[in-house]
PDB file of C-alpha atoms and ligand atoms in Angstrom:
ATOM      1  CA  UNK A   1      35.532  70.984 -67.485  1.00  0.00           C
ATOM      2  CA  UNK A   2      32.304  68.300 -68.504  1.00  0.00           C
ATOM      3  CA  UNK A   3      33.144  64.636 -68.038  1.00  0.00           C
ATOM      4  CA  UNK A   4      31.270  62.471 -70.246  1.00  0.00           C
ATOM      5  CA  UNK A   5      30.789  59.921 -67.275  1.00  0.00           C
ATOM      6  CA  UNK A   6      32.014  59.515 -63.526  1.00  0.00           C
ATOM      7  CA  UNK A   7      31.807  57.686 -61.043  1.00  0.00           C
ATOM      8  CA  UNK A   8      32.837  57.887 -56.956  1.00  0.00           C
ATOM      9  CA  UNK A   9      32.674  55.519 -54.052  1.00  0.00           C
ATOM     10  CA  UNK A  10      33.273  55.961 -49.971  1.00  0.00           C
ATOM     11  CA  UNK A  11      36.484  53.433 -48.677  1.00  0.00           C
ATOM     12  CA  UNK A  12      34.483  50.236 -48.900  1.00  0.00           C
ATOM     13  CA  UNK A  13      33.999  51.101 -53.319  1.00  0.00           C
ATOM     14  CA  UNK A  14      36.834  49.596 -54.446  1.00  0.00           C
ATOM     15  CA  UNK A  15      35.575  46.399 -54.592  1.00  0.00           C
ATOM     16  CA  UNK A  16      32.462  47.708 -56.655  1.00  0.00           C
ATOM     17  CA  UNK A  17      33.747  50.505 -58.683  1.00  0.00           C
ATOM     18  CA  UNK A  18      35.162  48.309 -61.418  1.00  0.00           C
ATOM     19  CA  UNK A  19      32.112  47.847 -62.289  1.00  0.00           C
ATOM     20  CA  UNK A  20      30.190  50.409 -62.534  1.00  0.00           C
ATOM     21  CA  UNK A  21      33.429  52.269 -64.374  1.00  0.00           C
ATOM     22  CA  UNK A  22      32.183  49.358 -67.180  1.00  0.00           C
ATOM     23  CA  UNK A  23      28.345  50.016 -66.926  1.00  0.00           C
ATOM     24  CA  UNK A  24      28.442  53.809 -67.635  1.00  0.00           C
ATOM     25  CA  UNK A  25      31.834  52.935 -70.227  1.00  0.00           C
ATOM     26  CA  UNK A  26      29.432  51.348 -72.643  1.00  0.00           C
ATOM     27  CA  UNK A  27      26.941  53.943 -72.534  1.00  0.00           C
ATOM     28  CA  UNK A  28      24.599  52.155 -69.007  1.00  0.00           C
ATOM     29  CA  UNK A  29      22.389  54.815 -66.375  1.00  0.00           C
ATOM     30  CA  UNK A  30      23.652  56.187 -63.720  1.00  0.00           C
ATOM     31  CA  UNK A  31      21.319  54.114 -61.574  1.00  0.00           C
ATOM     32  CA  UNK A  32      22.991  50.285 -62.976  1.00  0.00           C
ATOM     33  CA  UNK A  33      26.132  51.150 -62.880  1.00  0.00           C
ATOM     34  CA  UNK A  34      25.032  52.384 -58.756  1.00  0.00           C
ATOM     35  CA  UNK A  35      23.420  49.339 -58.653  1.00  0.00           C
ATOM     36  CA  UNK A  36      26.024  47.288 -59.382  1.00  0.00           C
ATOM     37  CA  UNK A  37      28.748  48.191 -57.428  1.00  0.00           C
ATOM     38  CA  UNK A  38      26.617  48.551 -54.735  1.00  0.00           C
ATOM     39  CA  UNK A  39      25.886  45.360 -55.158  1.00  0.00           C
ATOM     40  CA  UNK A  40      29.789  43.868 -55.265  1.00  0.00           C
ATOM     41  CA  UNK A  41      30.584  46.342 -51.717  1.00  0.00           C
ATOM     42  CA  UNK A  42      27.161  43.852 -50.652  1.00  0.00           C
ATOM     43  CA  UNK A  43      28.977  40.883 -51.388  1.00  0.00           C
ATOM     44  CA  UNK A  44      32.203  41.391 -49.692  1.00  0.00           C
ATOM     45  CA  UNK A  45      32.073  38.487 -46.664  1.00  0.00           C
ATOM     46  CA  UNK A  46      35.594  41.082 -45.650  1.00  0.00           C
ATOM     47  CA  UNK A  47      33.365  44.434 -44.909  1.00  0.00           C
ATOM     48  CA  UNK A  48      31.951  43.858 -42.113  1.00  0.00           C
ATOM     49  CA  UNK A  49      29.629  46.871 -42.443  1.00  0.00           C
ATOM     50  CA  UNK A  50      27.572  46.721 -45.490  1.00  0.00           C
ATOM     51  CA  UNK A  51      25.690  43.970 -46.671  1.00  0.00           C
ATOM     52  CA  UNK A  52      26.910  39.942 -46.169  1.00  0.00           C
ATOM     53  CA  UNK A  53      28.277  39.709 -42.801  1.00  0.00           C
ATOM     54  CA  UNK A  54      28.446  43.547 -42.135  1.00  0.00           C
ATOM     55  CA  UNK A  55      28.207  44.158 -37.989  1.00  0.00           C
ATOM     56  CA  UNK A  56      25.127  42.646 -36.091  1.00  0.00           C
ATOM     57  CA  UNK A  57      22.386  44.912 -33.903  1.00  0.00           C
ATOM     58  CA  UNK A  58      23.254  43.885 -30.272  1.00  0.00           C
ATOM     59  CA  UNK A  59      21.728  40.793 -30.046  1.00  0.00           C
ATOM     60  CA  UNK A  60      22.918  38.936 -32.282  1.00  0.00           C
ATOM     61  CA  UNK A  61      20.633  39.581 -35.777  1.00  0.00           C
ATOM     62  CA  UNK A  62      21.863  41.777 -39.325  1.00  0.00           C
ATOM     63  CA  UNK A  63      19.493  44.434 -40.028  1.00  0.00           C
ATOM     64  CA  UNK A  64      20.505  46.625 -43.460  1.00  0.00           C
ATOM     65  CA  UNK A  65      19.631  49.224 -44.749  1.00  0.00           C
ATOM     66  CA  UNK A  66      19.798  50.888 -48.073  1.00  0.00           C
ATOM     67  CA  UNK A  67      18.618  53.349 -50.329  1.00  0.00           C
ATOM     68  CA  UNK A  68      19.177  54.838 -53.190  1.00  0.00           C
ATOM     69  CA  UNK A  69      17.818  57.792 -55.532  1.00  0.00           C
ATOM     70  CA  UNK A  70      18.147  59.466 -59.246  1.00  0.00           C
ATOM     71  CA  UNK A  71      18.498  62.536 -59.962  1.00  0.00           C
ATOM     72  CA  UNK A  72      16.037  63.929 -62.622  1.00  0.00           C
ATOM     73  CA  UNK A  73      13.086  62.708 -61.473  1.00  0.00           C
ATOM     74  CA  UNK A  74      13.846  62.181 -57.994  1.00  0.00           C
ATOM     75  CA  UNK A  75      12.152  59.267 -57.230  1.00  0.00           C
ATOM     76  CA  UNK A  76      14.108  57.345 -54.426  1.00  0.00           C
ATOM     77  CA  UNK A  77      13.580  54.106 -52.824  1.00  0.00           C
ATOM     78  CA  UNK A  78      14.810  53.061 -49.389  1.00  0.00           C
ATOM     79  CA  UNK A  79      14.600  49.998 -47.177  1.00  0.00           C
ATOM     80  CA  UNK A  80      15.357  49.606 -43.552  1.00  0.00           C
ATOM     81  CA  UNK A  81      16.195  46.846 -40.843  1.00  0.00           C
ATOM     82  CA  UNK A  82      15.382  44.369 -42.872  1.00  0.00           C
ATOM     83  CA  UNK A  83      17.092  41.041 -42.081  1.00  0.00           C
ATOM     84  CA  UNK A  84      17.805  37.673 -44.235  1.00  0.00           C
ATOM     85  CA  UNK A  85      18.351  39.790 -47.824  1.00  0.00           C
ATOM     86  CA  UNK A  86      22.235  39.693 -48.752  1.00  0.00           C
ATOM     87  CA  UNK A  87      21.099  42.645 -51.565  1.00  0.00           C
ATOM     88  CA  UNK A  88      19.258  45.704 -49.943  1.00  0.00           C
ATOM     89  CA  UNK A  89      20.223  47.983 -52.480  1.00  0.00           C
ATOM     90  CA  UNK A  90      18.544  46.364 -55.582  1.00  0.00           C
ATOM     91  CA  UNK A  91      14.991  45.747 -53.015  1.00  0.00           C
ATOM     92  CA  UNK A  92      15.091  50.009 -52.646  1.00  0.00           C
ATOM     93  CA  UNK A  93      15.442  50.159 -56.457  1.00  0.00           C
ATOM     94  CA  UNK A  94      12.329  48.001 -56.641  1.00  0.00           C
ATOM     95  CA  UNK A  95      10.519  49.566 -53.788  1.00  0.00           C
ATOM     96  CA  UNK A  96      11.045  53.341 -55.736  1.00  0.00           C
ATOM     97  CA  UNK A  97      10.441  51.881 -59.330  1.00  0.00           C
ATOM     98  CA  UNK A  98       7.276  49.784 -59.061  1.00  0.00           C
ATOM     99  CA  UNK A  99       6.176  50.221 -55.071  1.00  0.00           C
ATOM    100  CA  UNK A 100       3.817  53.270 -54.796  1.00  0.00           C
ATOM    101  CA  UNK A 101       5.963  53.840 -51.411  1.00  0.00           C
ATOM    102  CA  UNK A 102       9.884  55.792 -50.852  1.00  0.00           C
ATOM    103  CA  UNK A 103      10.716  53.371 -48.169  1.00  0.00           C
ATOM    104  CA  UNK A 104       9.549  49.972 -46.506  1.00  0.00           C
ATOM    105  CA  UNK A 105      10.877  48.972 -43.159  1.00  0.00           C
ATOM    106  CA  UNK A 106      11.295  45.676 -41.329  1.00  0.00           C
ATOM    107  CA  UNK A 107       8.683  42.734 -41.661  1.00  0.00           C
ATOM    108  CA  UNK A 108       7.256  44.899 -44.560  1.00  0.00           C
ATOM    109  CA  UNK A 109      10.126  45.174 -46.501  1.00  0.00           C
ATOM    110  CA  UNK A 110      11.129  41.710 -46.075  1.00  0.00           C
ATOM    111  CA  UNK A 111       7.812  40.998 -46.938  1.00  0.00           C
ATOM    112  CA  UNK A 112       8.120  42.951 -50.322  1.00  0.00           C
ATOM    113  CA  UNK A 113      11.275  41.049 -51.112  1.00  0.00           C
ATOM    114  CA  UNK A 114       9.899  38.110 -50.538  1.00  0.00           C
ATOM    115  CA  UNK A 115       7.059  38.449 -53.067  1.00  0.00           C
ATOM    116  CA  UNK A 116       9.576  40.118 -56.132  1.00  0.00           C
ATOM    117  CA  UNK A 117      11.473  36.629 -55.749  1.00  0.00           C
ATOM    118  CA  UNK A 118      14.484  37.309 -53.408  1.00  0.00           C
ATOM    119  CA  UNK A 119      16.356  34.887 -51.826  1.00  0.00           C
ATOM    120  CA  UNK A 120      16.289  34.525 -48.416  1.00  0.00           C
ATOM    121  CA  UNK A 121      19.623  33.827 -46.638  1.00  0.00           C
ATOM    122  CA  UNK A 122      21.247  33.808 -44.547  1.00  0.00           C
ATOM    123  CA  UNK A 123      23.686  36.835 -44.270  1.00  0.00           C
ATOM    124  CA  UNK A 124      26.503  35.415 -41.508  1.00  0.00           C
ATOM    125  CA  UNK A 125      28.721  33.485 -42.101  1.00  0.00           C
ATOM    126  CA  UNK A 126      31.158  32.100 -38.890  1.00  0.00           C
ATOM    127  CA  UNK A 127      33.350  35.263 -39.074  1.00  0.00           C
ATOM    128  CA  UNK A 128      30.822  37.296 -38.251  1.00  0.00           C
ATOM    129  CA  UNK A 129      29.198  35.264 -35.209  1.00  0.00           C
ATOM    130  CA  UNK A 130      32.781  34.606 -34.092  1.00  0.00           C
ATOM    131  CA  UNK A 131      33.490  38.928 -34.436  1.00  0.00           C
ATOM    132  CA  UNK A 132      30.253  39.709 -32.668  1.00  0.00           C
ATOM    133  CA  UNK A 133      30.810  36.819 -30.049  1.00  0.00           C
ATOM    134  CA  UNK A 134      34.149  38.415 -28.976  1.00  0.00           C
ATOM    135  CA  UNK A 135      32.385  41.291 -27.757  1.00  0.00           C
ATOM    136  CA  UNK A 136      29.328  40.043 -26.295  1.00  0.00           C
ATOM    137  CA  UNK A 137      32.120  38.074 -24.923  1.00  0.00           C
ATOM    138  CA  UNK A 138      35.026  40.824 -24.207  1.00  0.00           C
ATOM    139  CA  UNK A 139      37.321  39.557 -26.442  1.00  0.00           C
ATOM    140  CA  UNK A 140      37.236  41.617 -28.943  1.00  0.00           C
ATOM    141  CA  UNK A 141      40.649  43.521 -29.059  1.00  0.00           C
ATOM    142  CA  UNK A 142      38.939  46.829 -30.765  1.00  0.00           C
ATOM    143  CA  UNK A 143      36.735  47.498 -28.806  1.00  0.00           C
ATOM    144  CA  UNK A 144      37.878  49.585 -25.203  1.00  0.00           C
ATOM    145  CA  UNK A 145      37.236  47.943 -22.094  1.00  0.00           C
ATOM    146  CA  UNK A 146      34.766  49.624 -20.860  1.00  0.00           C
ATOM    147  CA  UNK A 147      32.712  49.569 -24.038  1.00  0.00           C
ATOM    148  CA  UNK A 148      33.069  46.044 -23.910  1.00  0.00           C
ATOM    149  CA  UNK A 149      31.327  46.229 -20.728  1.00  0.00           C
ATOM    150  CA  UNK A 150      28.895  48.140 -21.963  1.00  0.00           C
ATOM    151  CA  UNK A 151      27.835  46.302 -24.775  1.00  0.00           C
ATOM    152  CA  UNK A 152      28.201  42.360 -22.298  1.00  0.00           C
ATOM    153  CA  UNK A 153      25.260  44.483 -19.595  1.00  0.00           C
ATOM    154  CA  UNK A 154      22.588  45.409 -23.216  1.00  0.00           C
ATOM    155  CA  UNK A 155      22.880  42.055 -24.982  1.00  0.00           C
ATOM    156  CA  UNK A 156      22.554  40.141 -20.729  1.00  0.00           C
ATOM    157  CA  UNK A 157      19.992  43.115 -19.828  1.00  0.00           C
ATOM    158  CA  UNK A 158      17.911  43.868 -22.481  1.00  0.00           C
ATOM    159  CA  UNK A 159      15.075  42.688 -22.119  1.00  0.00           C
ATOM    160  CA  UNK A 160      14.134  43.306 -18.241  1.00  0.00           C
ATOM    161  CA  UNK A 161      16.861  46.161 -17.016  1.00  0.00           C
ATOM    162  CA  UNK A 162      17.295  48.106 -19.947  1.00  0.00           C
ATOM    163  CA  UNK A 163      16.265  51.205 -18.234  1.00  0.00           C
ATOM    164  CA  UNK A 164      18.760  50.657 -15.570  1.00  0.00           C
ATOM    165  CA  UNK A 165      22.016  49.970 -17.614  1.00  0.00           C
ATOM    166  CA  UNK A 166      21.187  53.196 -19.416  1.00  0.00           C
ATOM    167  CA  UNK A 167      21.213  54.565 -16.721  1.00  0.00           C
ATOM    168  CA  UNK A 168      23.373  53.145 -15.083  1.00  0.00           C
ATOM    169  CA  UNK A 169      26.097  53.626 -17.918  1.00  0.00           C
ATOM    170  CA  UNK A 170      25.182  56.534 -19.446  1.00  0.00           C
ATOM    171  CA  UNK A 171      24.803  54.297 -22.792  1.00  0.00           C
ATOM    172  CA  UNK A 172      24.249  57.217 -24.879  1.00  0.00           C
ATOM    173  CA  UNK A 173      27.266  59.084 -24.671  1.00  0.00           C
ATOM    174  CA  UNK A 174      28.884  55.284 -24.684  1.00  0.00           C
ATOM    175  CA  UNK A 175      27.254  54.758 -27.968  1.00  0.00           C
ATOM    176  CA  UNK A 176      28.817  57.908 -29.041  1.00  0.00           C
ATOM    177  CA  UNK A 177      31.741  57.067 -28.539  1.00  0.00           C
ATOM    178  CA  UNK A 178      31.011  53.637 -30.066  1.00  0.00           C
ATOM    179  CA  UNK A 179      30.162  55.169 -33.054  1.00  0.00           C
ATOM    180  CA  UNK A 180      33.968  56.561 -33.669  1.00  0.00           C
ATOM    181  CA  UNK A 181      34.887  53.369 -35.407  1.00  0.00           C
ATOM    182  CA  UNK A 182      32.068  50.880 -34.963  1.00  0.00           C
ATOM    183  CA  UNK A 183      30.236  51.545 -38.557  1.00  0.00           C
ATOM    184  CA  UNK A 184      30.259  51.966 -42.497  1.00  0.00           C
ATOM    185  CA  UNK A 185      28.427  52.208 -44.794  1.00  0.00           C
ATOM    186  CA  UNK A 186      28.969  52.705 -48.791  1.00  0.00           C
ATOM    187  CA  UNK A 187      28.145  55.217 -50.911  1.00  0.00           C
ATOM    188  CA  UNK A 188      28.241  55.176 -54.519  1.00  0.00           C
ATOM    189  CA  UNK A 189      27.158  59.064 -56.588  1.00  0.00           C
ATOM    190  CA  UNK A 190      27.654  58.097 -60.412  1.00  0.00           C
ATOM    191  CA  UNK A 191      26.546  60.700 -63.297  1.00  0.00           C
ATOM    192  CA  UNK A 192      25.985  58.696 -67.121  1.00  0.00           C
ATOM    193  CA  UNK A 193      26.758  59.389 -70.127  1.00  0.00           C
ATOM    194  CA  UNK A 194      22.942  61.499 -70.483  1.00  0.00           C
ATOM    195  CA  UNK A 195      23.938  63.586 -67.541  1.00  0.00           C
ATOM    196  CA  UNK A 196      21.942  61.617 -65.260  1.00  0.00           C
ATOM    197  CA  UNK A 197      23.066  61.579 -62.203  1.00  0.00           C
ATOM    198  CA  UNK A 198      22.100  58.734 -59.502  1.00  0.00           C
ATOM    199  CA  UNK A 199      23.401  57.854 -55.702  1.00  0.00           C
ATOM    200  CA  UNK A 200      23.166  55.007 -53.126  1.00  0.00           C
ATOM    201  CA  UNK A 201      23.914  53.862 -50.119  1.00  0.00           C
ATOM    202  CA  UNK A 202      24.255  50.293 -48.253  1.00  0.00           C
ATOM    203  CA  UNK A 203      25.144  49.412 -44.331  1.00  0.00           C
ATOM    204  CA  UNK A 204      24.332  47.766 -41.922  1.00  0.00           C
ATOM    205  CA  UNK A 205      24.542  50.697 -39.324  1.00  0.00           C
ATOM    206  CA  UNK A 206      26.060  51.033 -36.841  1.00  0.00           C
ATOM    207  CA  UNK A 207      27.970  47.917 -34.288  1.00  0.00           C
ATOM    208  CA  UNK A 208      25.464  46.603 -31.756  1.00  0.00           C
ATOM    209  CA  UNK A 209      22.560  48.893 -32.363  1.00  0.00           C
ATOM    210  CA  UNK A 210      19.880  48.482 -30.386  1.00  0.00           C
ATOM    211  CA  UNK A 211      17.224  46.628 -32.278  1.00  0.00           C
ATOM    212  CA  UNK A 212      15.141  48.551 -35.144  1.00  0.00           C
ATOM    213  CA  UNK A 213      17.708  51.886 -34.427  1.00  0.00           C
ATOM    214  CA  UNK A 214      17.822  53.145 -38.260  1.00  0.00           C
ATOM    215  CA  UNK A 215      20.461  55.358 -39.553  1.00  0.00           C
ATOM    216  CA  UNK A 216      20.654  58.157 -41.543  1.00  0.00           C
ATOM    217  CA  UNK A 217      21.528  55.809 -44.916  1.00  0.00           C
ATOM    218  CA  UNK A 218      18.126  54.706 -45.737  1.00  0.00           C
ATOM    219  CA  UNK A 219      16.561  58.681 -44.854  1.00  0.00           C
ATOM    220  CA  UNK A 220      15.983  61.193 -47.667  1.00  0.00           C
ATOM    221  CA  UNK A 221      17.848  64.451 -47.046  1.00  0.00           C
ATOM    222  CA  UNK A 222      19.868  63.357 -44.447  1.00  0.00           C
ATOM    223  CA  UNK A 223      22.040  60.149 -45.459  1.00  0.00           C
ATOM    224  CA  UNK A 224      21.053  60.789 -49.502  1.00  0.00           C
ATOM    225  CA  UNK A 225      19.874  62.864 -51.594  1.00  0.00           C
ATOM    226  CA  UNK A 226      19.816  63.482 -55.357  1.00  0.00           C
ATOM    227  CA  UNK A 227      19.018  66.768 -57.601  1.00  0.00           C
ATOM    228  CA  UNK A 228      19.474  67.249 -61.695  1.00  0.00           C
ATOM    229  CA  UNK A 229      23.042  68.994 -60.509  1.00  0.00           C
ATOM    230  CA  UNK A 230      24.387  66.794 -58.094  1.00  0.00           C
ATOM    231  CA  UNK A 231      24.234  63.925 -55.364  1.00  0.00           C
ATOM    232  CA  UNK A 232      25.509  63.899 -51.413  1.00  0.00           C
ATOM    233  CA  UNK A 233      25.633  60.608 -49.371  1.00  0.00           C
ATOM    234  CA  UNK A 234      26.983  60.344 -46.238  1.00  0.00           C
ATOM    235  CA  UNK A 235      28.693  57.678 -44.399  1.00  0.00           C
ATOM    236  CA  UNK A 236      29.415  58.243 -40.012  1.00  0.00           C
ATOM    237  CA  UNK A 237      27.691  58.547 -37.303  1.00  0.00           C
ATOM    238  CA  UNK A 238      24.312  58.481 -38.428  1.00  0.00           C
ATOM    239  CA  UNK A 239      22.084  60.235 -36.131  1.00  0.00           C
ATOM    240  CA  UNK A 240      24.835  63.717 -37.138  1.00  0.00           C
ATOM    241  CA  UNK A 241      23.368  63.152 -39.888  1.00  0.00           C
ATOM    242  CA  UNK A 242      20.135  62.418 -39.442  1.00  0.00           C
ATOM    243  CA  UNK A 243      19.727  65.437 -36.688  1.00  0.00           C
ATOM    244  CA  UNK A 244      21.154  68.042 -39.676  1.00  0.00           C
ATOM    245  CA  UNK A 245      19.730  66.748 -42.509  1.00  0.00           C
ATOM    246  CA  UNK A 246      23.726  66.550 -44.642  1.00  0.00           C
ATOM    247  CA  UNK A 247      23.085  65.754 -47.911  1.00  0.00           C
ATOM    248  CA  UNK A 248      20.004  67.685 -48.387  1.00  0.00           C
ATOM    249  CA  UNK A 249      21.758  70.667 -47.226  1.00  0.00           C
ATOM    250  CA  UNK A 250      24.938  69.597 -49.385  1.00  0.00           C
ATOM    251  CA  UNK A 251      22.654  69.392 -51.898  1.00  0.00           C
ATOM    252  CA  UNK A 252      20.819  73.015 -51.852  1.00  0.00           C
ATOM    253  CA  UNK A 253      24.047  74.666 -50.722  1.00  0.00           C
ATOM    254  CA  UNK A 254      25.128  73.696 -54.411  1.00  0.00           C
ATOM    255  CA  UNK A 255      22.324  74.780 -55.893  1.00  0.00           C
ATOM    256  CA  UNK A 256      22.415  78.208 -54.524  1.00  0.00           C
ATOM    257  CA  UNK A 257      24.993  78.533 -56.741  1.00  0.00           C
ATOM    258  CA  UNK A 258      28.095  78.237 -54.319  1.00  0.00           C
ATOM    259  CA  UNK A 259      31.443  75.723 -55.472  1.00  0.00           C
ATOM    260  CA  UNK A 260      31.218  71.805 -55.317  1.00  0.00           C
ATOM    261  CA  UNK A 261      33.863  71.639 -51.885  1.00  0.00           C
ATOM    262  CA  UNK A 262      31.983  75.400 -49.744  1.00  0.00           C
ATOM    263  CA  UNK A 263      28.907  73.203 -50.194  1.00  0.00           C
ATOM    264  CA  UNK A 264      30.074  69.760 -49.635  1.00  0.00           C
ATOM    265  CA  UNK A 265      32.573  71.595 -46.255  1.00  0.00           C
ATOM    266  CA  UNK A 266      29.477  73.229 -44.918  1.00  0.00           C
ATOM    267  CA  UNK A 267      28.038  70.205 -44.720  1.00  0.00           C
ATOM    268  CA  UNK A 268      30.937  68.833 -41.779  1.00  0.00           C
ATOM    269  CA  UNK A 269      31.137  72.978 -40.836  1.00  0.00           C
ATOM    270  CA  UNK A 270      27.848  72.764 -39.823  1.00  0.00           C
ATOM    271  CA  UNK A 271      28.349  69.717 -37.224  1.00  0.00           C
ATOM    272  CA  UNK A 272      29.259  72.547 -34.920  1.00  0.00           C
ATOM    273  CA  UNK A 273      25.985  73.068 -34.543  1.00  0.00           C
ATOM    274  CA  UNK A 274      25.346  70.384 -31.934  1.00  0.00           C
ATOM    275  CA  UNK A 275      28.412  70.635 -30.750  1.00  0.00           C
ATOM    276  CA  UNK A 276      28.270  66.338 -30.679  1.00  0.00           C
ATOM    277  CA  UNK A 277      30.899  64.259 -30.726  1.00  0.00           C
ATOM    278  CA  UNK A 278      31.061  61.744 -33.739  1.00  0.00           C
ATOM    279  CA  UNK A 279      31.484  60.835 -37.257  1.00  0.00           C
ATOM    280  CA  UNK A 280      30.825  62.682 -40.114  1.00  0.00           C
ATOM    281  CA  UNK A 281      32.766  62.029 -43.644  1.00  0.00           C
ATOM    282  CA  UNK A 282      30.705  63.345 -46.845  1.00  0.00           C
ATOM    283  CA  UNK A 283      30.537  62.112 -50.680  1.00  0.00           C
ATOM    284  CA  UNK A 284      29.665  64.531 -53.115  1.00  0.00           C
ATOM    285  CA  UNK A 285      29.151  64.973 -57.963  1.00  0.00           C
ATOM    286  CA  UNK A 286      27.763  67.291 -59.750  1.00  0.00           C
ATOM    287  CA  UNK A 287      26.772  66.593 -63.223  1.00  0.00           C
ATOM    288  CA  UNK A 288      30.400  67.780 -64.648  1.00  0.00           C
ATOM    289  CA  UNK A 289      31.350  64.753 -62.894  1.00  0.00           C
ATOM    290  CA  UNK A 290      33.086  66.580 -59.748  1.00  0.00           C
ATOM    291  CA  UNK A 291      33.597  65.055 -56.866  1.00  0.00           C
ATOM    292  CA  UNK A 292      34.531  66.195 -53.739  1.00  0.00           C
ATOM    293  CA  UNK A 293      34.646  64.830 -50.456  1.00  0.00           C
ATOM    294  CA  UNK A 294      35.075  66.378 -46.728  1.00  0.00           C
ATOM    295  CA  UNK A 295      35.431  64.147 -42.950  1.00  0.00           C
ATOM    296  CA  UNK A 296      35.972  65.238 -40.134  1.00  0.00           C
ATOM    297  CA  UNK A 297      38.379  62.459 -39.722  1.00  0.00           C
ATOM    298  CA  UNK A 298      41.769  62.424 -40.180  1.00  0.00           C
ATOM    299  CA  UNK A 299      43.243  59.813 -43.211  1.00  0.00           C
ATOM    300  CA  UNK A 300      39.676  58.926 -44.644  1.00  0.00           C
ATOM    301  CA  UNK A 301      39.818  58.548 -48.548  1.00  0.00           C
ATOM    302  CA  UNK A 302      38.095  57.328 -51.313  1.00  0.00           C
ATOM    303  CA  UNK A 303      37.547  56.418 -54.812  1.00  0.00           C
ATOM    304  CA  UNK A 304      37.000  58.473 -57.682  1.00  0.00           C
ATOM    305  CA  UNK A 305      37.098  57.870 -61.516  1.00  0.00           C
ATOM    306  CA  UNK A 306      35.933  59.971 -64.846  1.00  0.00           C
ATOM    307  CA  UNK A 307      35.283  59.231 -68.286  1.00  0.00           C
ATOM    308  CA  UNK A 308      39.037  59.626 -68.887  1.00  0.00           C
ATOM    309  CA  UNK A 309      40.414  57.206 -66.534  1.00  0.00           C
ATOM    310  CA  UNK A 310      41.004  53.430 -66.834  1.00  0.00           C
ATOM    311  CA  UNK A 311      39.925  52.365 -63.443  1.00  0.00           C
ATOM    312  CA  UNK A 312      39.002  53.864 -60.439  1.00  0.00           C
ATOM    313  CA  UNK A 313      42.180  55.816 -58.127  1.00  0.00           C
ATOM    314  CA  UNK A 314      41.827  56.728 -54.401  1.00  0.00           C
ATOM    315  CA  UNK A 315      41.787  60.130 -53.019  1.00  0.00           C
ATOM    316  CA  UNK A 316      42.227  61.433 -49.490  1.00  0.00           C
ATOM    317  CA  UNK A 317      39.242  63.339 -48.383  1.00  0.00           C
ATOM    318  CA  UNK A 318      39.355  66.800 -47.060  1.00  0.00           C
ATOM    319  CA  UNK A 319      40.341  66.697 -43.402  1.00  0.00           C
ATOM    320  CA  UNK A 320      38.369  69.553 -41.291  1.00  0.00           C
ATOM    321  CA  UNK A 321      39.265  69.594 -37.600  1.00  0.00           C
ATOM    322  CA  UNK A 322      36.901  71.317 -36.050  1.00  0.00           C
ATOM    323  CA  UNK A 323      38.018  70.681 -32.370  1.00  0.00           C
ATOM    324  CA  UNK A 324      40.101  73.627 -33.568  1.00  0.00           C
ATOM    325  CA  UNK A 325      37.923  75.920 -34.458  1.00  0.00           C
TER     326      UNK A 325
HETATM  327  N1  LIG B   1      26.133  56.029 -41.482  1.00  0.00           N
HETATM  328  C1  LIG B   1      25.484  55.066 -41.162  1.00  0.00           C
HETATM  329  C2  LIG B   1      24.824  54.913 -39.857  1.00  0.00           C
HETATM  330  O1  LIG B   1      24.784  55.501 -38.702  1.00  0.00           O
HETATM  331  O2  LIG B   1      23.463  53.442 -40.174  1.00  0.00           O
END
């Protein structure tokens, strides 16, 4: 069935999708629907993984990544490790539309945003600061004691003793475990009445990441990709999607005529090639308005609405238990 328009988003997208759906219903573009939905998610102070109050890095600074891509033209724009701006998705869109580049990072991206009139502000409030200090001081109830010890050691000795701490605590392994729970990202994919697809992604990345760490979210091919016929995006452990070029893989499979579910599923089963711990959730939508979602963690859901629906509904994502294989 061909839908006039449709929109889908990750489990944290419920605060934004109704606005995106309204834009699509009124004949607006998929890009506008994606940007507006994500701006509302970035504004949500209780979402500690995207935009305002996103989880800070190890040293207490919130560094945001975001990206947006247009299916028909394959125009794309992203920013990474940007501080003090509330709407990284809108800066990413400006990178796509008016800069000569595709991706800007850190200070350069901040200069670009400032020059375009984006307002600089504190993007962490008392609640966010408290969450951060609870982890640094070992009071977080949500993190295993050993992970808190590791984070504290890294925080205290980052500048002078990083090498020793990394060796002593097998930091690589611990971050893999940390990344199981302490991350989150938003993905929104929209199809408009002109049959154009767009995908957007925004995140504060992995909690307590090293300063300067960039995940899959702003990397085209890894955490986001969109063609004329299908868009795909990821949440979860960004390092996995980067190593496997997950979003591009899903798009490519669909363009080679695999059904949408099979294409999306293959992004999860591809994880077996690297036998690494971590979670990955993939969301995709084709230019008929069908949506697919696969994950290697049980209980993950997403939201979806098409032109026959009044509002987005919650749907369970397909779980693939890779440990059983
Ligand atoms: N998937 C988001 C991140 O790893 O930064």
